[in-house]
Tab-separated table of C-alpha atoms and ligand atoms in Angstrom:
chain	number	residue	atom	x	y	z
W	13	MET	CA	-0.622	11.681	26.509
W	14	ILE	CA	1.442	9.426	24.300
W	15	TYR	CA	0.949	9.908	20.330
W	16	ALA	CA	2.676	8.037	17.527
W	17	LYS	CA	3.608	10.171	15.012
W	18	ILE	CA	5.806	9.961	11.761
W	19	SER	CA	9.123	11.137	11.841
W	20	GLY	CA	10.266	10.073	8.533
W	21	THR	CA	9.408	8.472	4.935
W	22	GLY	CA	11.181	6.530	2.358
W	23	SER	CA	10.430	4.313	-0.735
W	24	ALA	CA	11.836	2.250	-3.673
W	25	LEU	CA	11.035	1.357	-6.823
W	26	PRO	CA	12.904	-1.523	-8.944
W	27	GLY	CA	14.308	-0.809	-11.943
W	28	THR	CA	12.740	1.634	-15.007
W	29	PRO	CA	9.012	2.434	-15.654
W	30	VAL	CA	7.672	-0.240	-17.957
W	31	SER	CA	5.003	1.558	-20.133
W	32	ASN	CA	1.689	0.032	-20.984
W	33	SER	CA	3.073	-0.232	-24.641
W	34	GLU	CA	6.255	-2.001	-23.400
W	35	LEU	CA	4.116	-4.414	-20.951
W	36	ILE	CA	1.702	-5.156	-24.114
W	37	ALA	CA	4.722	-6.047	-26.315
W	38	ARG	CA	6.614	-7.671	-23.885
W	39	HIS	CA	3.642	-10.350	-23.091
W	40	GLY	CA	2.055	-10.358	-26.500
W	41	LEU	CA	-1.229	-9.132	-24.818
W	42	ASP	CA	-4.469	-8.550	-26.360
W	43	SER	CA	-4.690	-4.710	-24.782
W	44	ASN	CA	-3.981	-1.331	-25.680
W	45	ASP	CA	-2.707	1.752	-24.016
W	46	GLN	CA	-6.068	3.626	-24.310
W	47	TRP	CA	-8.109	0.696	-22.692
W	48	ILE	CA	-5.642	0.609	-19.896
W	49	VAL	CA	-5.377	4.580	-19.307
W	50	GLU	CA	-9.184	5.219	-19.534
W	51	ARG	CA	-10.276	2.311	-17.153
W	52	THR	CA	-7.445	2.466	-14.677
W	53	GLY	CA	-5.320	5.796	-14.931
W	54	ILE	CA	-2.368	3.352	-15.248
W	55	ARG	CA	0.410	4.604	-17.549
W	56	SER	CA	3.329	2.530	-16.242
W	57	ARG	CA	4.803	0.648	-13.345
W	58	HIS	CA	7.906	-0.997	-12.324
W	59	ILE	CA	8.703	-4.671	-12.342
W	60	ALA	CA	11.507	-6.037	-9.981
W	61	ALA	CA	14.457	-8.023	-11.974
W	62	PRO	CA	14.557	-11.790	-11.084
W	63	GLY	CA	16.031	-12.306	-7.867
W	64	VAL	CA	14.950	-9.033	-6.406
W	65	CYS	CA	12.837	-9.755	-3.388
W	66	ALA	CA	10.208	-7.616	-1.060
W	67	SER	CA	13.002	-7.343	1.808
W	68	ASP	CA	15.590	-5.857	-1.076
W	69	LEU	CA	13.026	-3.219	-1.746
W	70	ALA	CA	12.066	-2.850	1.891
W	71	PHE	CA	15.427	-2.412	3.028
W	72	ASP	CA	16.064	0.276	0.661
W	73	ALA	CA	12.614	2.257	1.751
W	74	CYS	CA	13.824	1.698	5.303
W	75	ARG	CA	17.398	3.334	4.935
W	76	ARG	CA	15.439	6.267	3.233
W	77	ALA	CA	12.999	6.495	5.993
W	78	LEU	CA	15.583	6.176	8.693
W	79	GLU	CA	17.913	8.996	7.096
W	80	ALA	CA	14.586	11.395	6.826
W	81	ALA	CA	13.892	10.438	10.538
W	82	GLY	CA	17.552	11.054	11.503
W	83	ARG	CA	17.528	7.623	12.811
W	84	ASN	CA	19.946	4.796	13.106
W	85	PRO	CA	18.867	0.813	12.666
W	86	ILE	CA	19.867	0.394	16.348
W	87	ASP	CA	17.145	2.893	17.630
W	88	VAL	CA	14.518	0.757	15.810
W	89	ASP	CA	12.421	-1.570	18.282
W	90	LEU	CA	9.881	-2.956	16.066
W	91	ILE	CA	9.614	-3.767	12.498
W	92	ILE	CA	5.952	-4.422	10.902
W	93	VAL	CA	6.301	-5.453	7.261
W	94	ALA	CA	2.896	-5.508	5.120
W	95	THR	CA	3.242	-8.096	2.404
W	96	SER	CA	1.360	-10.568	0.249
W	97	THR	CA	4.444	-11.457	-1.484
W	98	PRO	CA	7.102	-12.345	1.118
W	99	ASP	CA	10.627	-13.622	0.446
W	100	TYR	CA	9.971	-16.972	1.761
W	101	ILE	CA	6.665	-18.969	3.056
W	102	PHE	CA	8.864	-18.560	6.307
W	103	PRO	CA	10.649	-16.899	7.791
W	104	SER	CA	9.017	-13.459	7.780
W	105	THR	CA	10.159	-10.670	5.373
W	106	ALA	CA	10.413	-8.530	8.448
W	107	ALA	CA	12.750	-10.866	9.931
W	108	ILE	CA	15.098	-10.998	6.942
W	109	LEU	CA	14.774	-7.127	6.898
W	110	GLN	CA	15.898	-6.666	10.424
W	111	TYR	CA	18.820	-8.749	9.649
W	112	LYS	CA	19.543	-6.924	6.556
W	113	LEU	CA	19.230	-3.285	8.218
W	114	GLY	CA	21.814	-4.338	10.989
W	115	VAL	CA	18.857	-4.125	13.686
W	116	SER	CA	20.680	-6.071	16.164
W	117	ASN	CA	18.668	-5.686	19.337
W	118	ASP	CA	16.439	-8.568	19.704
W	119	SER	CA	13.404	-6.071	19.192
W	120	PRO	CA	10.019	-7.871	17.446
W	121	ALA	CA	9.703	-8.126	13.783
W	122	PHE	CA	6.809	-9.735	12.052
W	123	ASP	CA	4.765	-9.682	8.778
W	124	LEU	CA	1.288	-8.668	8.463
W	125	GLN	CA	-1.029	-10.125	5.702
W	126	ALA	CA	-4.168	-7.860	4.889
W	127	VAL	CA	-3.214	-7.691	0.959
W	128	CYS	CA	-3.807	-3.848	-0.338
W	129	SER	CA	-5.054	-2.648	3.218
W	130	GLY	CA	-1.652	-4.014	4.721
W	131	PHE	CA	0.059	-0.685	5.180
W	132	VAL	CA	-2.894	0.837	7.211
W	133	TYR	CA	-3.149	-2.374	9.268
W	134	ALA	CA	0.408	-2.340	9.912
W	135	LEU	CA	0.045	1.409	10.877
W	136	SER	CA	-2.883	0.643	13.071
W	137	VAL	CA	-1.061	-2.030	14.962
W	138	ALA	CA	2.274	-0.004	15.423
W	139	ASP	CA	0.127	2.904	16.729
W	140	LYS	CA	-1.104	0.699	19.503
W	141	PHE	CA	2.542	-0.576	20.443
W	142	VAL	CA	3.757	3.100	20.361
W	143	ARG	CA	0.772	4.526	22.492
W	144	SER	CA	0.857	1.549	24.957
W	145	GLY	CA	4.612	2.270	25.626
W	146	SER	CA	5.683	-0.850	24.023
W	147	SER	CA	7.530	0.653	20.973
W	148	LYS	CA	9.292	3.995	20.653
W	149	CYS	CA	10.627	3.825	17.133
W	150	ALA	CA	9.012	1.490	14.975
W	151	LEU	CA	9.563	0.731	11.180
W	152	VAL	CA	6.292	0.170	9.301
W	153	VAL	CA	6.524	-1.145	5.772
W	154	GLY	CA	4.750	-2.224	2.592
W	155	ALA	CA	6.747	-4.164	0.151
W	156	GLU	CA	5.321	-6.152	-2.598
W	157	VAL	CA	6.794	-7.875	-5.916
W	158	PHE	CA	3.223	-8.648	-7.167
W	159	SER	CA	4.755	-9.389	-10.735
W	160	ARG	CA	5.601	-12.735	-9.216
W	161	ILE	CA	1.863	-13.845	-8.595
W	162	LEU	CA	0.482	-12.500	-11.841
W	163	ASP	CA	-0.827	-14.388	-14.887
W	164	TRP	CA	0.668	-12.924	-17.777
W	165	THR	CA	-1.938	-14.393	-20.202
W	166	ASP	CA	-4.516	-12.443	-18.073
W	167	ARG	CA	-5.223	-8.990	-19.710
W	168	GLY	CA	-7.706	-8.253	-16.919
W	169	THR	CA	-5.216	-8.232	-14.182
W	170	CYS	CA	-1.554	-8.374	-15.292
W	171	VAL	CA	-1.531	-4.690	-16.520
W	172	LEU	CA	-2.921	-3.496	-13.108
W	173	PHE	CA	-0.022	-4.157	-10.722
W	174	GLY	CA	3.426	-2.960	-9.949
W	175	ASP	CA	6.280	-3.629	-7.597
W	176	GLY	CA	7.839	-1.286	-5.146
W	177	ALA	CA	8.254	-0.402	-1.335
W	178	GLY	CA	7.516	2.413	0.741
W	179	ALA	CA	8.234	2.838	4.956
W	180	VAL	CA	7.721	5.222	7.467
W	181	VAL	CA	9.432	5.835	10.933
W	182	LEU	CA	6.937	5.953	13.763
W	183	GLU	CA	8.102	7.716	16.802
W	184	ALA	CA	6.709	7.837	20.380
W	185	THR	CA	5.992	11.870	21.001
W	186	ASP	CA	3.709	14.165	23.056
W	187	GLN	CA	2.883	15.909	19.663
W	188	PRO	CA	-0.468	15.014	17.798
W	189	GLY	CA	0.426	12.447	15.055
W	190	ILE	CA	-1.913	9.492	14.382
W	191	LEU	CA	-5.495	10.698	15.744
W	192	ALA	CA	-7.305	7.865	14.757
W	193	THR	CA	-7.180	4.384	13.070
W	194	ALA	CA	-10.404	1.928	11.738
W	195	ILE	CA	-9.438	-1.516	10.443
W	196	HIS	CA	-12.141	-4.373	9.137
W	197	ALA	CA	-12.500	-7.319	7.418
W	198	ASP	CA	-15.318	-9.581	6.053
W	199	GLY	CA	-13.972	-12.772	4.713
W	200	SER	CA	-17.245	-13.667	3.242
W	201	HIS	CA	-15.861	-12.104	-0.073
W	202	HIS	CA	-12.462	-13.819	-0.001
W	203	GLY	CA	-13.500	-15.322	-3.482
W	204	ILE	CA	-13.581	-12.026	-5.386
W	205	LEU	CA	-9.786	-11.040	-5.044
W	206	SER	CA	-7.124	-14.207	-4.193
W	207	VAL	CA	-4.482	-16.104	-5.201
W	208	PRO	CA	-6.250	-19.274	-4.396
W	209	GLY	CA	-3.065	-21.793	-4.161
W	210	GLN	CA	-0.384	-23.369	-1.877
W	211	ILE	CA	2.672	-25.151	-1.805
W	212	SER	CA	2.631	-28.891	-0.954
W	213	GLY	CA	4.947	-31.590	-1.619
W	214	GLY	CA	7.019	-29.256	-3.288
W	215	LEU	CA	4.709	-28.196	-5.807
W	216	PRO	CA	1.988	-25.840	-6.244
W	217	VAL	CA	-1.468	-26.876	-5.466
W	218	GLY	CA	-4.632	-25.245	-6.784
W	219	ASP	CA	-3.869	-21.875	-8.629
W	220	PRO	CA	-0.852	-19.792	-7.814
W	221	PHE	CA	-1.834	-16.611	-9.733
W	222	LEU	CA	-3.807	-13.518	-8.753
W	223	ARG	CA	-7.794	-13.781	-9.593
W	224	MET	CA	-9.924	-11.009	-9.431
W	225	ASP	CA	-13.746	-10.562	-10.118
W	226	GLY	CA	-12.851	-6.704	-11.179
W	227	GLN	CA	-16.451	-5.245	-11.090
W	228	ALA	CA	-17.458	-6.984	-7.776
W	229	VAL	CA	-14.004	-5.415	-6.172
W	230	PHE	CA	-14.626	-1.779	-7.705
W	231	LYS	CA	-18.231	-1.771	-6.080
W	232	PHE	CA	-17.046	-3.054	-2.847
W	233	ALA	CA	-14.036	-0.878	-2.708
W	234	VAL	CA	-16.090	2.962	-3.394
W	235	ARG	CA	-18.413	1.897	-0.975
W	236	VAL	CA	-16.155	0.847	2.087
W	237	LEU	CA	-13.373	3.268	1.393
W	238	SER	CA	-15.791	6.328	1.462
W	239	GLU	CA	-17.635	4.645	4.816
W	240	VAL	CA	-14.059	4.060	6.610
W	241	ALA	CA	-12.699	7.565	5.767
W	242	GLN	CA	-15.845	8.865	7.207
W	243	GLU	CA	-15.377	6.673	10.609
W	244	VAL	CA	-11.757	8.083	11.219
W	245	LEU	CA	-13.102	11.620	10.471
W	246	ASP	CA	-15.968	11.220	13.041
W	247	ALA	CA	-13.808	9.440	15.636
W	248	ALA	CA	-11.239	12.571	15.676
W	249	ASP	CA	-14.243	14.925	15.381
W	250	THR	CA	-12.663	16.206	12.114
W	251	GLY	CA	-14.590	17.744	9.051
W	252	ILE	CA	-13.437	16.831	5.460
W	253	ASP	CA	-12.962	20.487	5.089
W	254	GLN	CA	-10.003	20.055	7.839
W	255	LEU	CA	-8.269	17.517	5.652
W	256	ASP	CA	-5.302	18.461	3.487
W	257	TRP	CA	-4.470	15.407	1.884
W	258	LEU	CA	-6.247	12.114	1.019
W	259	ILE	CA	-3.918	9.185	0.384
W	260	PRO	CA	-5.900	6.286	-0.865
W	261	HIS	CA	-4.606	3.191	-1.885
W	262	GLN	CA	-3.767	3.499	-5.689
W	263	ALA	CA	-5.752	0.617	-7.329
W	264	ASN	CA	-7.618	2.509	-9.729
W	265	ILE	CA	-8.054	6.402	-10.625
W	266	ARG	CA	-11.828	5.790	-10.988
W	267	ILE	CA	-12.358	4.265	-7.781
W	268	MET	CA	-10.102	7.118	-6.109
W	269	GLN	CA	-12.270	9.577	-7.962
W	270	ALA	CA	-15.681	7.947	-6.895
W	271	THR	CA	-14.491	7.946	-3.085
W	272	GLY	CA	-13.305	11.565	-3.039
W	273	LYS	CA	-16.781	12.584	-4.908
W	274	ARG	CA	-18.897	10.442	-2.418
W	275	LEU	CA	-16.643	12.318	0.576
W	276	GLY	CA	-17.269	15.564	-0.932
W	277	LEU	CA	-13.505	16.257	-1.085
W	278	PRO	CA	-12.030	18.395	-4.119
W	279	ALA	CA	-10.203	16.227	-6.465
W	280	GLU	CA	-6.997	18.165	-6.114
W	281	LYS	CA	-6.601	17.194	-2.487
W	282	CYS	CA	-6.319	13.401	-3.664
W	283	ILE	CA	-2.607	12.122	-3.964
W	284	VAL	CA	-2.443	10.366	-6.995
W	285	THR	CA	0.738	8.040	-8.429
W	286	VAL	CA	-1.488	5.060	-9.884
W	287	ASP	CA	-0.370	6.377	-13.272
W	288	ARG	CA	3.352	5.750	-12.696
W	289	HIS	CA	3.534	3.013	-10.303
W	290	GLY	CA	0.389	0.888	-11.184
W	291	ASN	CA	-1.229	-1.199	-8.027
W	292	THR	CA	1.802	-1.753	-5.676
W	293	SER	CA	-0.826	-3.353	-3.341
W	294	ALA	CA	0.588	-2.815	0.458
W	295	ALA	CA	3.111	-0.321	-0.760
W	296	SER	CA	1.174	1.747	-2.727
W	297	ILE	CA	0.364	4.373	0.450
W	298	PRO	CA	3.766	4.710	1.875
W	299	LEU	CA	4.958	5.175	-1.668
W	300	ALA	CA	2.439	7.930	-2.701
W	301	LEU	CA	3.060	9.588	1.062
W	302	ASP	CA	6.745	9.359	0.452
W	303	GLU	CA	6.699	10.536	-3.073
W	304	SER	CA	4.606	13.697	-1.876
W	305	VAL	CA	6.758	14.554	1.004
W	306	ARG	CA	10.087	14.450	-1.295
W	307	ALA	CA	8.345	16.422	-3.488
W	308	GLY	CA	7.161	19.298	-0.924
W	309	THR	CA	3.361	18.600	-1.605
W	310	ILE	CA	2.692	17.309	1.913
W	311	LYS	CA	4.307	19.210	4.433
W	312	PRO	CA	4.862	19.023	8.047
W	313	GLY	CA	1.628	19.991	10.305
W	314	ASP	CA	-0.767	18.727	7.410
W	315	THR	CA	-3.816	16.548	8.290
W	316	LEU	CA	-3.616	13.264	6.120
W	317	LEU	CA	-6.129	10.752	5.625
W	318	LEU	CA	-4.436	7.425	4.448
W	319	GLU	CA	-6.910	4.570	3.449
W	320	GLY	CA	-6.855	0.882	1.664
W	321	VAL	CA	-9.122	-1.737	0.499
W	322	GLY	CA	-8.008	-5.042	-0.513
W	323	GLY	CA	-8.269	-8.960	-0.490
W	324	GLY	CA	-9.805	-10.884	2.265
W	325	PHE	CA	-11.926	-8.438	2.176
W	326	THR	CA	-10.069	-6.027	4.379
W	327	TRP	CA	-10.238	-2.512	4.566
W	328	GLY	CA	-9.281	0.427	6.920
W	329	ALA	CA	-7.905	4.103	7.252
W	330	ALA	CA	-5.823	6.395	9.479
W	331	LEU	CA	-5.987	10.158	10.179
W	332	LEU	CA	-3.153	11.824	11.123
W	333	LYS	CA	-1.021	14.755	11.766
W	334	PHE	CA	2.068	14.894	9.572
N	124	UT7	O1	-6.272	-3.321	-4.731
N	124	UT7	C1	-7.520	-3.783	-5.213
N	124	UT7	C2	-7.257	-4.492	-6.245
N	124	UT7	N1	-8.061	-4.388	-7.515
N	124	UT7	C3	-8.950	-3.544	-7.843
N	124	UT7	O2	-8.963	-2.196	-7.125
N	124	UT7	C4	-9.416	-3.493	-8.983
N	124	UT7	C5	-11.043	-2.968	-9.161
N	124	UT7	N2	-11.768	-3.137	-10.550
N	124	UT7	C6	-11.193	-2.300	-12.056
N	124	UT7	O3	-10.378	-1.657	-11.327
N	124	UT7	C7	-11.829	-2.628	-12.914
N	124	UT7	O4	-12.932	-3.386	-12.890
N	124	UT7	C8	-10.804	-3.345	-14.173
N	124	UT7	C9	-9.737	-2.071	-14.582
N	124	UT7	C10	-10.125	-4.369	-13.605
N	124	UT7	C11	-11.759	-3.439	-15.132
N	124	UT7	O5	-12.477	-2.409	-15.688
N	124	UT7	P1	-14.146	-2.832	-16.265
N	124	UT7	O6	-14.465	-1.563	-16.632
N	124	UT7	O7	-14.739	-3.228	-15.150
N	124	UT7	O8	-13.956	-3.604	-17.360
N	124	UT7	P2	-14.610	-5.096	-17.267
N	124	UT7	O9	-13.784	-6.092	-16.469
N	124	UT7	O10	-15.952	-4.940	-17.633
N	124	UT7	O11	-14.003	-5.515	-18.978
N	124	UT7	C12	-14.584	-4.821	-20.235
N	124	UT7	C13	-14.095	-5.281	-21.305
N	124	UT7	C14	-14.011	-6.856	-21.408
N	124	UT7	O12	-14.348	-7.274	-22.748
N	124	UT7	P3	-15.881	-7.527	-23.022
N	124	UT7	O13	-16.313	-8.810	-22.497
N	124	UT7	O14	-16.645	-6.575	-22.925
N	124	UT7	O15	-15.574	-8.077	-24.935
N	124	UT7	C15	-12.859	-7.444	-21.062
N	124	UT7	O16	-12.510	-8.667	-21.610
N	124	UT7	O17	-12.461	-4.858	-21.433
N	124	UT7	C16	-11.907	-6.098	-21.619
N	124	UT7	N3	-10.361	-6.150	-21.121
N	124	UT7	C17	-9.643	-5.578	-21.729
N	124	UT7	N4	-9.547	-4.986	-22.601
N	124	UT7	C18	-8.244	-4.441	-23.010
N	124	UT7	C19	-10.266	-6.681	-19.735
N	124	UT7	N5	-8.735	-6.015	-19.526
N	124	UT7	C20	-8.476	-5.818	-20.569
N	124	UT7	C21	-7.188	-4.880	-21.050
N	124	UT7	N6	-7.315	-4.497	-22.412
N	124	UT7	N7	-6.127	-4.967	-20.566
């Protein structure tokens, strides 16, 4: 039986951390560190310098993931980049990344747009490519520069997000790797988290900034995250007690705690990086994974549950042996 297994992880964060107080001072926000920490768990985030694009962060993350896997760019036969903040409208960030990495073998490269669920969606799609025999060595990436779509006068959203990228190398093997994935969408909720604008005639039409009904998102997220986690556990006939680590999308510490509680998972089994990264959308899960692997927290053979939720609304989960 062919499995898709993660053979290397990598990540990249731009510049130095920007604390809540620095951000508040920089943009003259009517906010304070205590509010942000208590409501979200966020203490700092990274903000890309002007000119640094999603593909630049993805490139650094992929180089590190390839090195960890002992692979070269020429080995890569599929690139999927999950992003809502691509370099261009087109071509895809994945195509630009393929060029920057020097993957010169004509293999497919495409972007996947599922906002904060993007990495779990991309992993699910790549798993199907690998298990069908279409890919032997895939790069699955989440890369974002969300700072570019924030309204710095909207204190309810601009303090929440950060920039970064994470990547994994996914390889075909006969050893158990990805055990189950589930992805879902319900477009009837598209209005509660969106950037409702577009470019036309050379100008933004509509609203080019991220808008969110925070409380509606919060309630929706807690419900679907616990449901989809249970769905993949059931699909792989795995009990919650067999789980070593939960790596949820890093949006808000209170969403993560509420989800863990619903699942009956001890709080110490939940990986948390939102305090240092903020919400990096599609990058948050692979960033948290790579940080934990490099810190020695996550070890080979561990059973991991990755799960995300985001605009669309979209949500999904992946259960895997690391
Ligand atoms: O990837 C998925 C993306 N998003 C999420 O997961 C976000 C989900 N939602 C949340 O995390 C929370 O709803 C927020 C953190 C966004 C907001 O927390 P909340 O507890 O739902 O606060 P709220 O929106 O009900 O606002 C409470 C008060 C309001 O003031 P009034 O109307 O009570 O006077 C806000 O104006 O807090 C005010 N407020 C702030 N105060 C200081 C909103 N943002 C700020 C701020 N600093 N940055």
